Each structure stands twice: as C-alpha cells, then as structure tokens.
PDB file of C-alpha atoms in Angstrom:
ATOM      1  CA  MET A   1      38.222  54.597 -41.446  1.00 43.00           C
ATOM      2  CA  ASP A   2      38.112  55.460 -45.197  1.00 45.00           C
ATOM      3  CA  THR A   3      34.927  54.393 -46.486  1.00 46.00           C
ATOM      4  CA  SER A   4      35.442  55.249 -49.951  1.00 48.00           C
ATOM      5  CA  HIS A   5      38.046  52.481 -50.516  1.00 48.00           C
ATOM      6  CA  LEU A   6      35.585  50.023 -49.113  1.00 43.00           C
ATOM      7  CA  ALA A   7      32.934  51.189 -51.578  1.00 46.00           C
ATOM      8  CA  GLU A   8      35.400  51.049 -54.349  1.00 51.00           C
ATOM      9  CA  HIS A   9      36.722  47.375 -53.227  1.00 50.00           C
ATOM     10  CA  ALA A  10      32.977  46.267 -52.885  1.00 48.00           C
ATOM     11  CA  GLY A  11      32.190  47.856 -56.358  1.00 51.00           C
ATOM     12  CA  THR A  12      35.089  46.270 -58.021  1.00 56.00           C
ATOM     13  CA  ALA A  13      34.013  42.802 -56.536  1.00 54.00           C
ATOM     14  CA  SER A  14      30.332  43.189 -57.255  1.00 55.00           C
ATOM     15  CA  SER A  15      31.254  44.182 -60.872  1.00 57.00           C
ATOM     16  CA  PHE A  16      33.452  41.024 -61.302  1.00 58.00           C
ATOM     17  CA  PHE A  17      30.736  38.804 -60.079  1.00 57.00           C
ATOM     18  CA  ALA A  18      28.233  40.359 -62.290  1.00 59.00           C
ATOM     19  CA  SER A  19      30.591  39.945 -65.430  1.00 62.00           C
ATOM     20  CA  ILE A  20      30.549  36.268 -64.645  1.00 62.00           C
ATOM     21  CA  PHE A  21      26.783  36.134 -64.603  1.00 57.00           C
ATOM     22  CA  VAL A  22      26.539  38.355 -67.807  1.00 59.00           C
ATOM     23  CA  VAL A  23      28.761  35.653 -69.496  1.00 61.00           C
ATOM     24  CA  ALA A  24      26.567  32.859 -68.051  1.00 56.00           C
ATOM     25  CA  THR A  25      23.293  34.656 -69.204  1.00 56.00           C
ATOM     26  CA  LEU A  26      24.586  34.972 -72.711  1.00 56.00           C
ATOM     27  CA  SER A  27      25.672  31.224 -72.772  1.00 56.00           C
ATOM     28  CA  MET A  28      21.958  30.110 -71.826  1.00 57.00           C
ATOM     29  CA  ARG A  29      20.160  28.439 -74.671  1.00 55.00           C
ATOM     30  CA  THR A  30      16.685  28.477 -73.454  1.00 61.00           C
ATOM     31  CA  MET A  31      14.634  31.192 -71.857  1.00 69.00           C
ATOM     32  CA  ILE A  32      13.960  30.252 -68.234  1.00 72.00           C
ATOM     33  CA  PRO A  33      17.541  29.905 -67.178  1.00 75.00           C
ATOM     34  CA  LEU A  34      18.277  33.049 -69.239  1.00 76.00           C
ATOM     35  CA  ARG A  35      15.946  35.070 -67.293  1.00 80.00           C
ATOM     36  CA  VAL A  36      16.989  33.640 -63.888  1.00 81.00           C
ATOM     37  CA  PHE A  37      20.604  34.548 -64.549  1.00 77.00           C
ATOM     38  CA  GLY A  38      19.498  37.897 -65.921  1.00 80.00           C
ATOM     39  CA  ILE A  39      17.647  38.658 -62.555  1.00 85.00           C
ATOM     40  CA  LEU A  40      20.687  37.551 -60.788  1.00 82.00           C
ATOM     41  CA  THR A  41      22.894  39.814 -62.848  1.00 81.00           C
ATOM     42  CA  ASN A  42      20.300  42.668 -62.420  1.00 83.00           C
ATOM     43  CA  ILE A  43      20.351  42.482 -58.469  1.00 86.00           C
ATOM     44  CA  ILE A  44      24.240  42.142 -58.364  1.00 81.00           C
ATOM     45  CA  LEU A  45      24.642  45.226 -60.556  1.00 81.00           C
ATOM     46  CA  ILE A  46      22.150  47.119 -58.556  1.00 84.00           C
ATOM     47  CA  ALA A  47      24.213  46.294 -55.333  1.00 81.00           C
ATOM     48  CA  SER A  48      27.377  47.338 -57.002  1.00 78.00           C
ATOM     49  CA  ALA A  49      26.024  50.806 -58.209  1.00 80.00           C
ATOM     50  CA  ILE A  50      24.612  51.865 -54.886  1.00 81.00           C
ATOM     51  CA  PRO A  51      28.097  52.202 -53.029  1.00 78.00           C
ATOM     52  CA  THR A  52      29.938  53.805 -56.190  1.00 77.00           C
ATOM     53  CA  ARG A  53      27.079  55.774 -56.801  1.00 80.00           C
ATOM     54  CA  ASN A  54      26.771  54.711 -60.525  1.00 81.00           C
ATOM     55  CA  TYR A  55      23.257  56.075 -61.062  1.00 81.00           C
ATOM     56  CA  PRO A  56      22.922  55.300 -64.649  1.00 84.00           C
ATOM     57  CA  THR A  57      23.834  51.477 -64.109  1.00 79.00           C
ATOM     58  CA  LEU A  58      21.436  51.658 -61.091  1.00 81.00           C
ATOM     59  CA  VAL A  59      18.577  53.148 -62.937  1.00 87.00           C
ATOM     60  CA  LEU A  60      18.848  50.713 -65.752  1.00 85.00           C
ATOM     61  CA  HIS A  61      19.116  47.462 -64.043  1.00 82.00           C
ATOM     62  CA  ALA A  62      16.116  48.720 -61.720  1.00 88.00           C
ATOM     63  CA  VAL A  63      14.135  48.835 -64.799  1.00 88.00           C
ATOM     64  CA  LEU A  64      15.446  45.545 -66.259  1.00 85.00           C
ATOM     65  CA  LEU A  65      14.805  43.665 -62.782  1.00 88.00           C
ATOM     66  CA  PRO A  66      11.012  43.867 -62.998  1.00 89.00           C
ATOM     67  CA  LEU A  67      10.801  43.130 -66.767  1.00 87.00           C
ATOM     68  CA  ASN A  68      12.975  40.040 -66.483  1.00 84.00           C
ATOM     69  CA  THR A  69      11.103  38.983 -63.374  1.00 89.00           C
ATOM     70  CA  TYR A  70       7.693  39.400 -65.428  1.00 86.00           C
ATOM     71  CA  ARG A  71       9.168  37.433 -68.332  1.00 82.00           C
ATOM     72  CA  LEU A  72      10.210  34.590 -66.332  1.00 83.00           C
ATOM     73  CA  HIS A  73       6.716  34.582 -64.550  1.00 82.00           C
ATOM     74  CA  GLN A  74       4.921  34.550 -67.873  1.00 77.00           C
ATOM     75  CA  MET A  75       7.019  31.788 -69.266  1.00 77.00           C
ATOM     76  CA  LEU A  76       6.459  29.449 -66.112  1.00 78.00           C
ATOM     77  CA  GLN A  77       2.913  30.117 -66.118  1.00 76.00           C
ATOM     78  CA  LEU A  78       2.950  28.998 -69.903  1.00 71.00           C
ATOM     79  CA  VAL A  79       4.409  25.765 -68.860  1.00 70.00           C
ATOM     80  CA  ARG A  80       2.036  25.216 -65.968  1.00 73.00           C
ATOM     81  CA  ASP A  81      -1.054  26.084 -67.906  1.00 68.00           C
ATOM     82  CA  VAL A  82      -0.057  23.707 -70.999  1.00 64.00           C
ATOM     83  CA  LYS A  83       0.648  20.700 -68.387  1.00 64.00           C
ATOM     84  CA  LYS A  84      -2.643  21.728 -66.776  1.00 64.00           C
ATOM     85  CA  SER A  85      -4.438  21.353 -70.258  1.00 56.00           C
ATOM     86  CA  VAL A  86      -2.773  18.133 -71.148  1.00 53.00           C
ATOM     87  CA  ASN A  87      -3.976  16.470 -67.718  1.00 56.00           C
ATOM     88  CA  SER A  88      -7.435  17.959 -68.165  1.00 53.00           C
ATOM     89  CA  ASP A  89      -9.818  19.300 -70.782  1.00 53.00           C
ATOM     90  CA  LEU A  90      -7.266  19.702 -73.726  1.00 51.00           C
ATOM     91  CA  SER A  91      -7.900  23.447 -73.642  1.00 59.00           C
ATOM     92  CA  MET A  92      -5.585  25.744 -75.568  1.00 63.00           C
ATOM     93  CA  GLU A  93      -6.426  28.846 -73.783  1.00 66.00           C
ATOM     94  CA  TRP A  94      -2.906  29.343 -72.465  1.00 68.00           C
ATOM     95  CA  LEU A  95      -1.907  30.323 -76.039  1.00 73.00           C
ATOM     96  CA  LYS A  96      -4.301  33.208 -76.156  1.00 78.00           C
ATOM     97  CA  PRO A  97      -1.830  35.825 -74.805  1.00 79.00           C
ATOM     98  CA  PHE A  98       0.146  35.283 -77.938  1.00 80.00           C
ATOM     99  CA  MET A  99      -2.525  35.424 -80.493  1.00 87.00           C
ATOM    100  CA  THR A 100      -4.087  38.252 -82.618  1.00 90.00           C
ATOM    101  CA  GLU A 101      -7.708  38.856 -83.062  1.00 92.00           C
ATOM    102  CA  ARG A 102      -9.513  38.535 -86.543  1.00 93.00           C
ATOM    103  CA  LYS A 103     -13.147  39.297 -87.309  1.00 94.00           C
ATOM    104  CA  CYS A 104     -14.842  36.780 -89.808  1.00 94.00           C
ATOM    105  CA  ALA A 105     -18.065  37.367 -91.918  1.00 94.00           C
ATOM    106  CA  THR A 106     -20.632  34.467 -92.736  1.00 94.00           C
ATOM    107  CA  GLY A 107     -19.375  32.624 -95.755  1.00 93.00           C
ATOM    108  CA  GLU A 108     -15.773  33.592 -95.247  1.00 94.00           C
ATOM    109  CA  MET A 109     -13.289  30.816 -95.782  1.00 94.00           C
ATOM    110  CA  LEU A 110     -10.292  30.775 -93.429  1.00 93.00           C
ATOM    111  CA  PHE A 111      -8.169  28.265 -95.213  1.00 93.00           C
ATOM    112  CA  TYR A 112      -8.854  25.694 -98.088  1.00 92.00           C
ATOM    113  CA  LYS A 113      -7.810  21.866 -98.130  1.00 90.00           C
ATOM    114  CA  ASP A 114      -4.394  21.441 -99.640  1.00 88.00           C
ATOM    115  CA  GLU A 115      -3.321  24.681 -99.394  1.00 90.00           C
ATOM    116  CA  LYS A 116      -0.192  25.591 -97.168  1.00 90.00           C
ATOM    117  CA  ALA A 117      -0.580  25.708 -93.879  1.00 89.00           C
ATOM    118  CA  ASP A 118       1.303  28.520 -91.668  1.00 88.00           C
ATOM    119  CA  SER A 119      -1.023  29.431 -88.597  1.00 90.00           C
ATOM    120  CA  MET A 120      -3.790  27.939 -86.332  1.00 87.00           C
ATOM    121  CA  PHE A 121      -7.065  29.556 -84.820  1.00 91.00           C
ATOM    122  CA  TYR A 122      -8.652  29.871 -81.488  1.00 88.00           C
ATOM    123  CA  ILE A 123     -12.507  30.203 -81.770  1.00 91.00           C
ATOM    124  CA  VAL A 124     -13.845  33.034 -79.790  1.00 91.00           C
ATOM    125  CA  SER A 125     -17.440  33.501 -81.094  1.00 93.00           C
ATOM    126  CA  GLY A 126     -19.713  32.554 -84.135  1.00 94.00           C
ATOM    127  CA  ARG A 127     -19.883  29.388 -85.813  1.00 94.00           C
ATOM    128  CA  PHE A 128     -17.383  27.332 -88.011  1.00 95.00           C
ATOM    129  CA  ILE A 129     -17.341  24.178 -90.003  1.00 92.00           C
ATOM    130  CA  LEU A 130     -14.844  21.806 -91.547  1.00 89.00           C
ATOM    131  CA  VAL A 131     -16.618  21.341 -94.848  1.00 90.00           C
ATOM    132  CA  GLU A 132     -15.109  18.076 -95.941  1.00 86.00           C
ATOM    133  CA  SER A 133     -15.924  16.128 -92.656  1.00 81.00           C
ATOM    134  CA  GLY A 134     -18.974  18.464 -91.863  1.00 83.00           C
ATOM    135  CA  ILE A 135     -17.814  18.826 -88.138  1.00 83.00           C
ATOM    136  CA  GLU A 136     -18.895  22.046 -86.540  1.00 87.00           C
ATOM    137  CA  LEU A 137     -16.194  23.481 -84.275  1.00 87.00           C
ATOM    138  CA  PRO A 138     -17.522  24.853 -80.669  1.00 85.00           C
ATOM    139  CA  VAL A 139     -16.578  28.095 -79.110  1.00 87.00           C
ATOM    140  CA  GLY A 140     -13.128  27.577 -77.475  1.00 81.00           C
ATOM    141  CA  ALA A 141     -11.806  25.190 -80.050  1.00 81.00           C
ATOM    142  CA  ILE A 142      -8.505  25.147 -81.611  1.00 81.00           C
ATOM    143  CA  VAL A 143      -8.075  24.463 -85.440  1.00 86.00           C
ATOM    144  CA  GLY A 144      -5.124  24.305 -87.661  1.00 85.00           C
ATOM    145  CA  GLU A 145      -2.548  23.108 -85.336  1.00 79.00           C
ATOM    146  CA  LEU A 146      -1.988  19.708 -86.928  1.00 77.00           C
ATOM    147  CA  GLY A 147      -0.997  21.328 -90.069  1.00 78.00           C
ATOM    148  CA  MET A 148       2.318  22.258 -88.067  1.00 78.00           C
ATOM    149  CA  LEU A 149       2.972  18.756 -87.226  1.00 75.00           C
ATOM    150  CA  SER A 150       2.308  17.375 -90.864  1.00 74.00           C
ATOM    151  CA  PRO A 151       5.349  16.577 -92.889  1.00 76.00           C
ATOM    152  CA  SER A 152       4.020  18.367 -95.966  1.00 80.00           C
ATOM    153  CA  ASN A 153       2.291  21.347 -93.926  1.00 82.00           C
ATOM    154  CA  VAL A 154      -0.750  21.321 -95.842  1.00 87.00           C
ATOM    155  CA  ARG A 155      -4.347  21.771 -94.868  1.00 88.00           C
ATOM    156  CA  THR A 156      -6.362  18.447 -94.695  1.00 84.00           C
ATOM    157  CA  GLN A 157      -9.762  20.142 -94.618  1.00 87.00           C
ATOM    158  CA  THR A 158     -11.381  23.566 -95.510  1.00 92.00           C
ATOM    159  CA  LEU A 159     -12.723  25.715 -92.757  1.00 93.00           C
ATOM    160  CA  GLU A 160     -15.536  27.942 -93.318  1.00 95.00           C
ATOM    161  CA  CYS A 161     -17.365  30.551 -91.314  1.00 95.00           C
ATOM    162  CA  ILE A 162     -21.201  29.863 -91.216  1.00 94.00           C
ATOM    163  CA  GLU A 163     -22.065  32.574 -88.696  1.00 94.00           C
ATOM    164  CA  ALA A 164     -20.217  35.696 -88.237  1.00 94.00           C
ATOM    165  CA  GLY A 165     -17.730  35.668 -85.216  1.00 94.00           C
ATOM    166  CA  VAL A 166     -14.252  36.322 -84.009  1.00 94.00           C
ATOM    167  CA  VAL A 167     -10.993  33.927 -83.998  1.00 94.00           C
ATOM    168  CA  LEU A 168      -7.599  34.537 -82.616  1.00 92.00           C
ATOM    169  CA  GLY A 169      -4.827  33.695 -84.868  1.00 91.00           C
ATOM    170  CA  VAL A 170      -1.183  32.585 -84.294  1.00 88.00           C
ATOM    171  CA  ASN A 171       1.413  31.720 -86.988  1.00 87.00           C
ATOM    172  CA  TYR A 172       3.698  28.679 -86.681  1.00 86.00           C
ATOM    173  CA  THR A 173       6.744  30.903 -86.411  1.00 85.00           C
ATOM    174  CA  GLN A 174       5.474  32.398 -83.158  1.00 83.00           C
ATOM    175  CA  VAL A 175       4.792  28.627 -81.874  1.00 81.00           C
ATOM    176  CA  GLU A 176       8.402  27.587 -82.779  1.00 79.00           C
ATOM    177  CA  GLU A 177       9.933  30.476 -80.921  1.00 77.00           C
ATOM    178  CA  LEU A 178       8.045  29.569 -77.853  1.00 75.00           C
ATOM    179  CA  TYR A 179       9.394  25.981 -78.430  1.00 73.00           C
ATOM    180  CA  VAL A 180      12.958  27.317 -78.831  1.00 69.00           C
ATOM    181  CA  GLN A 181      12.626  29.469 -75.793  1.00 67.00           C
ATOM    182  CA  ASN A 182      11.191  26.517 -73.582  1.00 66.00           C
ATOM    183  CA  PRO A 183      11.655  23.015 -74.641  1.00 65.00           C
ATOM    184  CA  ALA A 184       9.352  22.133 -71.827  1.00 64.00           C
ATOM    185  CA  PHE A 185       6.390  24.006 -73.653  1.00 68.00           C
ATOM    186  CA  GLY A 186       7.210  22.195 -76.871  1.00 71.00           C
ATOM    187  CA  PHE A 187       6.881  18.686 -75.305  1.00 69.00           C
ATOM    188  CA  TYR A 188       3.568  19.535 -73.554  1.00 67.00           C
ATOM    189  CA  PHE A 189       2.268  20.967 -76.957  1.00 71.00           C
ATOM    190  CA  LEU A 190       3.063  18.047 -78.811  1.00 74.00           C
ATOM    191  CA  ARG A 191       1.387  15.745 -76.173  1.00 73.00           C
ATOM    192  CA  LEU A 192      -1.847  18.148 -76.377  1.00 68.00           C
ATOM    193  CA  ALA A 193      -1.954  18.022 -80.380  1.00 72.00           C
ATOM    194  CA  SER A 194      -1.537  14.315 -80.421  1.00 74.00           C
ATOM    195  CA  ALA A 195      -4.270  14.074 -77.771  1.00 72.00           C
ATOM    196  CA  ARG A 196      -6.500  16.292 -80.038  1.00 70.00           C
ATOM    197  CA  LEU A 197      -5.564  14.311 -83.104  1.00 73.00           C
ATOM    198  CA  PHE A 198      -6.959  10.949 -81.199  1.00 77.00           C
ATOM    199  CA  GLU A 199      -9.884  12.838 -80.080  1.00 73.00           C
ATOM    200  CA  ASN A 200     -10.935  14.047 -83.638  1.00 70.00           C
ATOM    201  CA  ILE A 201     -10.353  10.470 -84.885  1.00 76.00           C
ATOM    202  CA  ALA A 202     -12.787   9.077 -82.196  1.00 78.00           C
ATOM    203  CA  LYS A 203     -15.425  11.747 -83.224  1.00 73.00           C
ATOM    204  CA  LEU A 204     -15.068  10.586 -87.072  1.00 75.00           C
ATOM    205  CA  GLU A 205     -15.400   6.836 -85.914  1.00 79.00           C
ATOM    206  CA  GLN A 206     -18.382   7.585 -83.820  1.00 80.00           C
ATOM    207  CA  ARG A 207     -20.095   9.472 -86.835  1.00 75.00           C
ATOM    208  CA  LEU A 208     -19.083   6.698 -89.108  1.00 79.00           C
ATOM    209  CA  ALA A 209     -20.901   4.051 -86.819  1.00 80.00           C
ATOM    210  CA  GLN A 210     -23.948   6.208 -86.594  1.00 78.00           C
ATOM    211  CA  GLN A 211     -24.059   6.391 -90.409  1.00 77.00           C
ATOM    212  CA  THR A 212     -23.613   2.474 -90.963  1.00 78.00           C
ATOM    213  CA  ALA A 213     -25.813   1.515 -88.242  1.00 68.00           C
ATOM    214  CA  PRO A 214     -28.984   2.343 -90.036  1.00 63.00           C
ATOM    215  CA  ALA A 215     -27.798   0.377 -93.267  1.00 56.00           C
ATOM    216  CA  SER A 216     -27.197  -2.708 -91.180  1.00 55.00           C
ATOM    217  CA  VAL A 217     -30.607  -2.612 -89.551  1.00 54.00           C
ATOM    218  CA  ALA A 218     -32.559  -2.104 -92.651  1.00 53.00           C
ATOM    219  CA  PRO A 219     -32.160  -5.792 -94.306  1.00 55.00           C
ATOM    220  CA  ALA A 220     -33.835  -6.981 -91.052  1.00 49.00           C
TER     221      ALA A 220
END
C-alpha cells in the first residue's frame, strides 16, 4: 500500500479545511472568536504538516498555538474579572496588567480641572486628593475614568499628590482597543464606571449632609 499518496491526500484535505478556517478567522470582528478560530487553524495546519513533513509550517503553528491559547485565556479572564468587580467591590484591579507605572512626588499635580482627559490612574501607594471636593482617594482607587465617558472629555477636578507614591496609568486609547476586541468588556466597564459615579455622588451627598447638620442645629 502506497502511504505517500495517502499522506498527500490527507495533507491536501487538511490544507483545504485550514484555508476555510483562515478565511473565517480573518472575518471575525472581535477578539475571542478570532482567537478560537486561530487555535483551530493552528491545530489543523499542524496536523496537515506532519504527514507531508512540512517542517516550517509545523514549527510556525506550534509556536502560534500556545500564543493564541494564552491570549484567549487572557481575554476570557479579563471579562470574568470585570463581571466579578461589577457584582462585588467595584475594584478595577483587572485593568492593572494593561497599565504602566508612574512615580509621583509630594505636591505633584497629575491633572488639572477643565484640561483634556486622556487617561485614568490606579493608586498603588501614597496619598492623593481631589482638590475641589477635598476627597482623599484610598490605595486601590481608580481616578480619571469618568473623563472617558464625558461628552467633552475634560477633567472635572484637579488631582494632587500629597504624599509621594506610585500610580498605574492607562490611556483611553488602550481601553477603547479592549472594548473593540471584546464588546462584553465594554458593557461591564460602563456598568462599573456608572456604579462608581453613583458611589461618588452618594459620598458627596453624605458630606453635604454632615456640613449642613451643624448649621440646622445651631439656632435651637
């Protein structure tokens, strides 16, 4: 029995199916299905390269397969973490792998009120205060995310470092790229940002009530 013909036919059939998956992969608009089809394409091309001894193709897709698998895991983990944050503590730690570190000195202004907003920050250490409202932000807080959702994209307050520390920054372009790659991320990010907005409003109302309470008690 001539196994070379069988290998040739098997390789041709595998290449045909792989071509279909390549076209399907290129037609994907979001990242998760693109990675899934990419993984399937890698597997098929590896399978077709073995009987035909096409070693360059075998090596290439043997490298791409774990890369696609890792990227798929990363994106699925991102969606899971955002969902968890929405349903629990409103934390944005899931965004940390996409951020860059920045050291801040005491007295440094990270941004000013009414200036153009283009990034958000995650506070790792130190002390930071929103100057106009007097609210001090705790470690683990995200600040500047609402500027992305504002129609005018301007800062509503000034952020000052009052004790040297470290922040992680990410620009809005990167967040938009994550949204394009995975709309589910965008949906949960909007829910999370909205929840944080209402949380901030509640804090301001509480502070206002505390300030007005002594005034109302004084005449009595």
